[in-house]
Amino acid sequence: MPTDTSLSPTATAAPPTADERMTARAKLTLLTLCAAQFIVALDFSILNVALPALGDDLGMGQADLQWAVTAFALPSGGFLLLSGRLGDLYGRRRLFLAGLSLFTVASVLATLAWDPASFLAGRALQGLGAAAIVPTGMALLTTTFPEGPQRERALGISSTLLSLGFTVGMVLGGVMTDGLGWRSTMGLLGVAGVGVLLLAPGLLTESLPHSLKGMGGAPIPDRPRLDLPGAVTVTGGLLSLIYALSTAAQRGFGGADVLVTLIAGLALLVAFVLVESRAAEPLVSLPMLRRKTVAFGNLAGLATFSMMSTVVFLLTLYLQEVLGLSAFRTGLIFGVEGVFAVVAGMTASRVIARFGTRTTLVGSMLVQAVCTAMLLGVGEESGAWLALVGVSLGVVGHLWAIVAYGVTATSGLADREQGLATGLVTSSQQVGITIGIPLLSALASARTAALRSDGEGFAPATLSGIKLGLGVDAAVVAAVAVLVAVGLRRRTGTKSAATGGR
């Protein structure tokens, strides 16, 4: 059957040559970068199950526990683009190591926290360190491994460990909290950070020869400068938006602080676009955003991350609140999902090589949408097996889509643009994870509350709300898949016309 080769130079290429295979040092470098990404992913989910025990120990009320999550999410999402650009200008290796060091020290602070303030300070510093680790680590990966089979395999492994980190965190958090207490979850992150820090300095090389000084240590007078107005507006906008959506997940959209910060965030992001259109050296190149691969690639990433994280959240509610499964049995179901995620990550580069990046991206998103729609068949009395099958197959499409969108959004760009490009990629991930759950959980909760007020029982009302969320979830992924297919097809058609159909 014909294959799409517009975005994947390896789709019809011969098997990798000896020069295209990874050396032992390259494999160890990849392992180090992926380990750092895995630790950050672990931090997003490992504390969730431990929140009640944490609150009892530190004296945090139920209403305050959301800050254990929000304190990390705010800086980790808000400073991503700025960190990616700082890595471009001043050295990705340097910023990666600084971020990893900060994350490790902050994990120790969170482990030893003596009151809510010290714990939340540790969480905020963890988030700031993560904001430096994620985009610079991804940029080091894309500049270390050239476009083609090596980068596709590297992104496949990285994406697998990223998704696996969320799943492992959910299971490991409960086990460690029950056996060792909530502090062990933060302590594990600190120990893991030390392990990566021991390996990273000797393996990573600076990806920008001009990052700090020129030949003989002389300063470079024409080194690009930081776009400070752009940095202030985009960071402030992302911080406001993430705060609003994170808080809305707990209290709804009716609060004054939610509405004010939501409006402020949108206004700052609009101001950011205006600033960038006039800046001599913009933080984000608007022509880059007009590239169809960058624009549609990140749109796909935003959709697949936001909607898959929502599936996991809604299924957790279904399994525990409707079917009454224990947290341990729920964790086992998502553990099976993690196995499928590993298999999907290992095969992603081969799928891209066989079918091309565009076809893989669109087809994988449709797989995710169909598997999410399958979950509409769950019921009040039974549905655990359908949930297991649906989420496990859905994560295969999800992982293939992650790798394909990462390849799409970073292809055809110079090394000096990779920090910005990967900052956009990781921003799509983090913002997607942040916005999906509050938006669709609010929709599901409103449906459940309306049915309860009409006299419906708890289980059927909750199930109806969950199904509404899942239905919208599937529709969003399918709609974005169609948009991406159309958008990238136009690019292909233009290219084909210019190159005689090659």
Coordinates of C-alpha atoms in Angstrom, one line a residue:
M1 CA 0.0 0.0 0.0
P2 CA 1.2 3.6 -0.6
T3 CA 2.8 5.4 2.3
D4 CA 3.2 9.0 3.2
T5 CA 6.7 10.3 3.1
S6 CA 6.2 14.0 3.4
L7 CA 7.4 14.3 7.0
S8 CA 9.5 11.2 7.5
P9 CA 12.7 10.8 5.4
T10 CA 13.0 7.2 6.5
A11 CA 9.6 6.0 5.3
T12 CA 11.0 4.5 2.2
A13 CA 14.7 4.5 3.2
A14 CA 16.9 1.4 3.5
P15 CA 17.6 -0.1 6.9
P16 CA 19.9 2.0 9.1
T17 CA 23.5 1.9 8.2
A18 CA 26.3 1.5 10.7
D19 CA 26.6 5.3 10.9
E20 CA 22.9 5.6 11.8
R21 CA 23.1 3.1 14.7
M22 CA 23.6 4.5 18.2
T23 CA 27.0 4.1 19.7
A24 CA 27.3 2.8 23.3
R25 CA 28.0 6.3 24.5
A26 CA 24.9 7.6 22.6
K27 CA 22.8 4.9 24.3
L28 CA 24.0 5.9 27.7
T29 CA 23.4 9.6 27.0
L30 CA 19.9 8.7 25.9
L31 CA 19.3 6.7 29.0
T32 CA 20.5 9.6 31.2
L33 CA 18.2 12.2 29.4
C34 CA 15.3 9.8 29.5
A35 CA 15.9 9.1 33.2
A36 CA 15.6 12.8 34.0
Q37 CA 12.3 13.0 32.0
F38 CA 11.0 9.9 33.8
I39 CA 11.7 11.4 37.2
V40 CA 9.7 14.6 36.3
A41 CA 6.8 12.5 35.0
L42 CA 6.9 10.4 38.2
D43 CA 6.6 13.6 40.2
F44 CA 3.4 14.5 38.5
S45 CA 1.5 11.4 39.8
I46 CA 3.4 9.8 42.7
L47 CA 2.0 12.2 45.3
N48 CA -1.7 11.9 44.4
V49 CA -2.5 8.8 46.4
A50 CA -0.4 10.2 49.3
L51 CA -2.3 13.5 49.7
P52 CA -4.6 12.4 52.6
A53 CA -1.6 11.1 54.6
L54 CA 0.4 14.2 53.8
G55 CA -2.5 16.5 55.0
D56 CA -2.8 14.6 58.3
D57 CA 0.9 14.8 58.9
L58 CA 1.5 18.5 58.1
G59 CA -1.9 19.8 59.2
M60 CA -3.2 20.7 55.7
G61 CA -7.0 20.8 55.3
Q62 CA -8.8 19.2 52.4
A63 CA -9.2 22.6 50.6
D64 CA -5.4 23.2 50.9
L65 CA -4.3 19.9 49.5
Q66 CA -4.8 21.0 45.9
W67 CA -1.7 23.3 46.4
A68 CA 0.5 20.2 46.8
V69 CA -0.2 19.7 43.1
T70 CA -0.7 23.3 41.9
A71 CA 2.6 24.5 43.6
F72 CA 4.4 22.1 41.2
A73 CA 2.3 22.6 38.1
L74 CA 2.5 26.4 38.1
P75 CA 6.3 26.9 37.7
S76 CA 6.7 23.6 35.7
G77 CA 4.3 24.8 33.0
G78 CA 4.7 28.5 33.3
F79 CA 8.5 28.7 32.8
L80 CA 8.9 26.1 30.0
L81 CA 9.1 28.4 27.0
L82 CA 11.5 30.8 28.9
S83 CA 13.7 27.9 30.0
G84 CA 13.9 26.5 26.4
R85 CA 15.0 29.9 25.1
L86 CA 17.5 30.4 27.9
G87 CA 19.0 27.1 27.0
D88 CA 19.3 28.2 23.4
L89 CA 21.1 31.4 24.4
Y90 CA 23.3 30.3 27.4
G91 CA 23.8 26.6 27.0
R92 CA 21.4 23.7 27.3
R93 CA 23.7 21.4 29.1
R94 CA 24.4 24.1 31.7
L95 CA 20.7 24.8 32.3
F96 CA 19.8 21.1 32.3
L97 CA 22.3 20.4 35.1
A98 CA 21.2 23.5 37.0
G99 CA 17.6 22.4 36.8
L100 CA 18.4 18.9 37.8
S101 CA 20.4 20.1 40.8
L102 CA 17.6 22.4 41.9
F103 CA 15.0 19.6 41.5
T104 CA 17.1 17.2 43.6
V105 CA 17.6 19.7 46.4
A106 CA 13.9 20.7 46.3
S107 CA 13.0 17.0 46.6
V108 CA 15.1 16.8 49.8
L109 CA 13.4 19.9 51.1
A110 CA 9.9 18.4 50.4
T111 CA 11.0 15.2 52.1
L112 CA 12.1 16.9 55.3
A113 CA 9.2 19.5 55.3
W114 CA 8.2 20.5 58.8
D115 CA 5.1 22.6 57.9
P116 CA 2.9 23.3 54.9
A117 CA 5.0 26.4 53.9
S118 CA 8.3 24.4 53.7
F119 CA 6.6 21.6 51.8
L120 CA 5.0 23.9 49.3
A121 CA 8.3 25.8 48.8
G122 CA 9.9 22.5 48.0
R123 CA 7.2 21.6 45.5
A124 CA 7.4 25.0 43.8
L125 CA 11.2 24.6 43.5
Q126 CA 10.7 21.1 42.1
G127 CA 8.5 22.6 39.5
L128 CA 11.0 25.3 38.6
G129 CA 13.7 22.7 38.2
A130 CA 11.4 20.6 36.1
A131 CA 10.7 23.6 33.8
A132 CA 14.5 23.7 33.1
I133 CA 15.0 19.9 32.8
V134 CA 12.2 19.1 30.3
P135 CA 12.8 21.5 27.4
T136 CA 16.6 21.5 27.6
G137 CA 16.6 17.7 28.0
M138 CA 14.5 17.3 24.9
A139 CA 16.6 19.8 23.0
L140 CA 19.8 17.9 23.9
L141 CA 18.1 14.8 22.7
T142 CA 17.1 16.3 19.3
T143 CA 20.5 17.8 18.7
T144 CA 22.4 14.7 19.8
F145 CA 20.4 12.4 17.5
P146 CA 20.0 13.5 13.9
E147 CA 16.7 13.5 12.0
G148 CA 15.8 10.0 10.8
P149 CA 15.9 6.6 12.5
Q150 CA 18.0 7.6 15.4
R151 CA 15.8 10.6 16.5
E152 CA 12.7 8.6 16.0
R153 CA 14.0 5.7 18.2
A154 CA 15.2 8.2 20.8
L155 CA 11.8 10.0 20.9
G156 CA 10.0 6.7 21.1
I157 CA 12.0 5.6 24.1
S158 CA 11.7 9.1 25.7
S159 CA 7.9 9.2 25.2
T160 CA 7.5 5.7 26.5
L161 CA 9.3 6.5 29.8
L162 CA 7.4 9.8 30.0
S163 CA 4.0 8.0 29.9
L164 CA 5.3 5.1 32.0
G165 CA 6.4 7.6 34.7
F166 CA 2.8 8.8 35.1
T167 CA 1.6 5.2 35.4
V168 CA 4.3 4.0 37.7
G169 CA 3.8 7.0 39.9
M170 CA 0.2 6.1 40.5
V171 CA 1.0 2.6 41.5
L172 CA 4.2 3.3 43.4
G173 CA 2.7 6.2 45.3
G174 CA 0.2 4.0 47.0
V175 CA 2.6 1.2 47.8
M176 CA 5.3 3.5 49.2
T177 CA 2.8 5.6 51.2
D178 CA 1.3 2.5 52.8
G179 CA 4.6 0.9 53.6
L180 CA 7.0 3.8 54.3
G181 CA 4.9 7.0 54.6
W182 CA 4.3 9.9 52.2
R183 CA 7.8 11.3 52.7
S184 CA 9.3 8.3 50.9
T185 CA 7.7 9.4 47.7
M186 CA 9.6 12.7 47.7
G187 CA 12.7 11.0 49.0
L188 CA 12.7 8.6 46.0
L189 CA 12.8 11.6 43.7
G190 CA 15.8 13.1 45.5
V191 CA 17.7 9.8 45.4
A192 CA 16.9 9.4 41.7
G193 CA 18.0 12.9 41.0
V194 CA 21.4 12.3 42.6
G195 CA 21.8 9.2 40.4
V196 CA 21.2 11.1 37.2
L197 CA 23.5 13.9 38.4
L198 CA 26.4 11.5 38.8
L199 CA 26.1 10.4 35.2
A200 CA 25.0 13.5 33.3
P201 CA 28.1 15.8 33.5
G202 CA 30.4 13.2 32.0
L203 CA 28.0 12.3 29.2
L204 CA 26.4 15.5 28.0
T205 CA 28.1 17.9 25.7
E206 CA 27.1 21.5 25.2
S207 CA 24.9 21.7 22.1
L208 CA 25.7 25.3 21.4
P209 CA 29.4 26.2 20.7
H210 CA 28.6 29.9 21.1
S211 CA 26.6 29.5 24.3
L212 CA 28.9 31.4 26.6
K213 CA 32.2 32.5 25.0
G214 CA 33.9 32.6 21.6
M215 CA 37.4 31.4 20.6
G216 CA 39.9 31.8 23.4
G217 CA 37.2 32.7 25.9
A218 CA 36.4 36.1 24.3
P219 CA 32.8 37.2 24.6
I220 CA 30.6 37.2 21.5
P221 CA 29.2 40.6 20.9
D222 CA 26.5 39.5 18.5
R223 CA 25.1 36.7 20.6
P224 CA 21.3 36.9 20.6
R225 CA 19.7 38.7 23.5
L226 CA 16.8 37.6 25.7
D227 CA 13.4 39.1 24.7
L228 CA 12.5 40.3 28.1
P229 CA 9.0 41.7 27.3
G230 CA 8.1 38.5 25.5
A231 CA 9.5 36.4 28.5
V232 CA 7.4 38.4 31.0
T233 CA 4.1 38.2 29.0
V234 CA 4.3 34.5 28.1
T235 CA 5.4 33.4 31.5
G236 CA 2.8 35.5 33.2
G237 CA 0.2 34.3 30.8
L238 CA 1.0 30.7 31.3
L239 CA 1.2 31.0 35.1
S240 CA -2.2 32.8 35.2
L241 CA -3.8 30.3 32.9
I242 CA -2.5 27.2 34.7
Y243 CA -3.5 28.6 38.1
A244 CA -7.0 29.3 36.8
L245 CA -7.5 25.9 35.3
S246 CA -5.9 24.0 38.2
T247 CA -8.0 25.9 40.8
A248 CA -11.2 25.4 38.7
A249 CA -10.6 21.6 38.8
Q250 CA -11.1 21.8 42.6
R251 CA -13.6 24.7 43.1
G252 CA -15.2 25.2 39.7
F253 CA -15.1 28.3 37.4
G254 CA -17.3 30.5 39.5
G255 CA -14.7 31.8 41.9
A256 CA -13.5 35.4 41.5
D257 CA -9.8 34.4 41.6
V258 CA -10.4 31.8 38.8
L259 CA -12.2 34.3 36.5
V260 CA -9.7 37.1 37.1
T261 CA -6.6 35.0 36.5
L262 CA -8.2 33.3 33.5
I263 CA -8.9 36.6 31.8
A264 CA -5.5 37.9 32.8
G265 CA -3.8 34.9 31.4
L266 CA -5.6 35.1 28.1
A267 CA -4.9 38.9 27.9
L268 CA -1.2 38.4 28.6
L269 CA -0.9 35.7 25.9
V270 CA -2.5 38.0 23.4
A271 CA -0.1 40.7 24.5
F272 CA 2.7 38.2 24.0
V273 CA 1.8 37.7 20.4
L274 CA 1.7 41.4 19.8
V275 CA 5.1 41.9 21.5
E276 CA 6.6 39.1 19.4
S277 CA 5.4 40.5 16.2
R278 CA 7.4 43.7 16.8
A279 CA 10.5 42.3 18.6
A280 CA 13.8 42.4 16.9
E281 CA 14.9 39.2 18.6
P282 CA 11.7 37.5 19.7
L283 CA 11.4 34.8 22.3
V284 CA 9.2 32.8 19.9
S285 CA 9.6 33.3 16.2
L286 CA 6.2 33.8 14.8
P287 CA 7.3 32.6 11.3
M288 CA 8.2 29.3 13.1
L289 CA 4.7 29.1 14.5
R290 CA 3.4 29.6 11.0
R291 CA 5.2 26.5 9.8
K292 CA 2.5 23.9 9.3
T293 CA 4.6 21.1 10.9
V294 CA 5.2 23.2 14.1
A295 CA 1.6 24.5 14.3
F296 CA -0.3 21.3 13.5
G297 CA 2.3 19.1 15.3
N298 CA 1.8 21.0 18.6
L299 CA -2.0 21.1 18.1
A300 CA -1.9 17.3 17.9
G301 CA 0.3 17.1 21.0
L302 CA -2.0 19.4 23.0
A303 CA -5.0 17.3 22.1
T304 CA -3.5 13.9 22.6
F305 CA -2.0 14.8 26.0
S306 CA -5.0 16.7 27.4
M307 CA -7.5 14.1 26.4
M308 CA -5.6 11.0 27.4
S309 CA -4.8 12.4 30.9
T310 CA -8.6 13.0 31.2
V311 CA -9.4 9.4 30.2
V312 CA -7.1 8.2 33.0
F313 CA -8.8 10.6 35.5
L314 CA -12.4 9.7 34.5
L315 CA -11.6 6.0 34.5
T316 CA -10.1 6.3 38.0
L317 CA -13.4 7.8 39.2
Y318 CA -15.4 5.1 37.4
L319 CA -13.4 2.1 38.7
Q320 CA -13.4 3.3 42.4
E321 CA -16.7 5.3 42.7
V322 CA -19.0 3.4 40.4
L323 CA -17.6 -0.2 40.5
G324 CA -16.1 0.2 44.0
L325 CA -12.6 -1.2 43.2
S326 CA -9.8 -0.6 45.6
A327 CA -7.0 1.8 44.9
F328 CA -4.7 -1.2 44.5
R329 CA -6.8 -3.0 41.9
T330 CA -7.3 0.3 40.1
G331 CA -3.5 0.7 40.0
L332 CA -3.1 -2.8 38.6
I333 CA -5.4 -1.9 35.6
F334 CA -3.3 1.1 34.9
G335 CA -0.2 -1.0 35.4
V336 CA -1.3 -3.1 32.4
E337 CA -1.7 0.1 30.5
G338 CA 1.9 0.8 31.3
V339 CA 3.0 -2.4 29.7
F340 CA 1.2 -1.5 26.5
A341 CA 2.8 1.9 26.7
V342 CA 6.3 0.3 26.7
V343 CA 5.4 -1.9 23.7
A344 CA 4.0 1.1 21.8
G345 CA 7.1 3.2 22.5
M346 CA 9.4 0.4 21.3
T347 CA 7.5 0.1 18.0
A348 CA 6.8 3.7 17.3
S349 CA 9.9 4.4 15.1
R350 CA 9.1 1.3 13.0
V351 CA 5.5 2.4 12.5
I352 CA 6.7 5.9 11.4
A353 CA 9.3 4.3 9.1
R354 CA 6.6 2.1 7.5
F355 CA 3.8 4.6 7.1
G356 CA 5.3 8.1 7.4
T357 CA 5.0 10.7 10.1
R358 CA 1.7 12.3 8.9
T359 CA -0.1 9.0 8.5
T360 CA 1.1 7.7 11.8
L361 CA 0.1 10.9 13.6
V362 CA -3.4 11.1 12.2
G363 CA -4.0 7.3 12.4
S364 CA -2.8 7.1 16.0
M365 CA -5.0 9.9 17.1
L366 CA -8.0 8.1 15.5
V367 CA -7.0 4.9 17.3
Q368 CA -7.0 6.9 20.6
A369 CA -10.4 8.4 19.8
V370 CA -12.0 5.1 18.9
C371 CA -10.7 3.4 22.0
T372 CA -12.0 6.2 24.1
A373 CA -15.4 5.9 22.5
M374 CA -15.3 2.1 23.3
L375 CA -15.4 3.1 27.0
L376 CA -18.9 4.5 26.6
G377 CA -20.0 0.8 26.9
V378 CA -19.0 0.5 30.6
G379 CA -21.9 0.0 33.0
E380 CA -22.8 0.2 36.7
E381 CA -22.3 -3.5 37.5
S382 CA -19.5 -4.4 35.2
G383 CA -17.0 -2.8 32.9
A384 CA -13.6 -3.3 34.4
W385 CA -12.5 -5.5 31.6
L386 CA -13.7 -3.1 28.9
A387 CA -11.9 -0.3 30.7
L388 CA -8.8 -2.4 30.8
V389 CA -8.9 -3.2 27.1
G390 CA -10.0 0.3 26.0
V391 CA -7.3 2.2 28.0
S392 CA -4.6 -0.3 27.1
L393 CA -5.3 -0.1 23.3
G394 CA -5.9 3.6 23.5
V395 CA -2.5 4.2 25.0
V396 CA -0.8 2.5 22.0
G397 CA -2.4 5.1 19.7
H398 CA -1.5 7.8 22.3
L399 CA 2.2 6.8 22.4
W400 CA 2.5 6.5 18.6
A401 CA 0.9 10.0 18.3
I402 CA 3.3 11.5 20.9
V403 CA 6.4 10.3 19.0
A404 CA 4.9 11.3 15.6
Y405 CA 4.0 14.8 16.8
G406 CA 7.5 15.2 18.4
V407 CA 9.1 14.3 15.1
T408 CA 6.7 16.5 13.2
A409 CA 7.2 19.6 15.4
T410 CA 11.0 19.4 15.4
S411 CA 11.8 18.4 11.9
G412 CA 13.4 20.7 9.4
L413 CA 14.7 23.2 12.0
A414 CA 18.2 24.4 12.6
D415 CA 20.0 23.3 15.8
R416 CA 19.8 26.8 17.1
E417 CA 16.0 26.6 17.0
Q418 CA 15.7 23.2 18.7
G419 CA 15.5 24.7 22.2
L420 CA 12.5 26.8 21.2
A421 CA 10.9 24.0 19.2
T422 CA 11.2 21.5 22.0
G423 CA 10.0 24.2 24.5
L424 CA 6.9 24.4 22.4
V425 CA 6.6 20.6 22.3
T426 CA 6.9 20.3 26.0
S427 CA 4.6 23.3 26.6
S428 CA 2.0 21.4 24.6
Q429 CA 2.5 18.4 26.9
Q430 CA 2.4 20.3 30.2
V431 CA -0.5 22.7 29.2
G432 CA -2.4 19.7 27.8
I433 CA -2.0 17.7 31.0
T434 CA -3.1 20.8 33.0
I435 CA -6.2 21.9 31.0
G436 CA -7.8 18.6 30.0
I437 CA -8.8 17.3 33.4
P438 CA -10.4 20.5 34.8
L439 CA -12.4 21.2 31.7
L440 CA -13.9 17.8 31.2
S441 CA -14.2 17.0 34.9
A442 CA -16.1 20.2 35.3
L443 CA -18.4 19.1 32.5
A444 CA -18.8 15.6 34.0
S445 CA -19.5 17.0 37.5
A446 CA -22.1 19.4 36.2
R447 CA -23.9 16.5 34.5
T448 CA -23.7 14.4 37.7
A449 CA -24.9 17.3 39.9
A450 CA -27.9 18.0 37.6
L451 CA -29.0 14.3 37.7
R452 CA -28.5 14.1 41.4
S453 CA -30.7 17.1 41.9
D454 CA -33.4 15.4 39.8
G455 CA -33.3 12.4 42.2
E456 CA -31.0 10.1 40.3
G457 CA -28.9 7.7 42.4
F458 CA -25.2 8.3 43.0
A459 CA -23.8 5.5 40.8
P460 CA -26.0 6.1 37.7
A461 CA -25.6 9.9 38.0
T462 CA -21.8 9.6 38.3
L463 CA -21.6 7.1 35.5
S464 CA -23.6 9.5 33.2
G465 CA -21.3 12.4 34.0
I466 CA -18.2 10.2 33.3
K467 CA -19.7 9.0 30.0
L468 CA -20.4 12.6 28.9
G469 CA -16.8 13.5 29.6
L470 CA -15.5 10.4 27.7
G471 CA -17.8 11.2 24.7
V472 CA -16.5 14.8 24.4
D473 CA -13.0 13.5 24.9
A474 CA -13.3 11.1 21.9
A475 CA -14.9 13.8 19.8
V476 CA -12.1 16.3 20.5
V477 CA -9.3 13.9 19.5
A478 CA -11.1 12.8 16.3
A479 CA -11.8 16.4 15.3
V480 CA -8.2 17.5 15.9
A481 CA -7.0 14.4 13.9
V482 CA -9.1 15.6 10.9
L483 CA -7.7 19.1 11.2
V484 CA -4.1 17.8 11.4
A485 CA -4.8 15.6 8.4
V486 CA -6.1 18.5 6.3
G487 CA -3.4 20.9 7.4
L488 CA -0.5 18.7 6.7
R489 CA -2.1 17.4 3.5
R490 CA -2.0 21.0 2.1
R491 CA 1.6 21.2 2.9
T492 CA 2.2 17.9 1.1
G493 CA 0.3 19.0 -1.9
T494 CA 2.2 22.2 -2.2
K495 CA 5.5 20.4 -1.8
S496 CA 4.5 17.8 -4.4
A497 CA 3.6 20.4 -6.9
A498 CA 6.9 22.1 -6.4
T499 CA 9.0 18.9 -6.7
G500 CA 7.1 17.2 -9.4
G501 CA 5.3 14.8 -7.1
R502 CA 8.3 13.3 -5.4

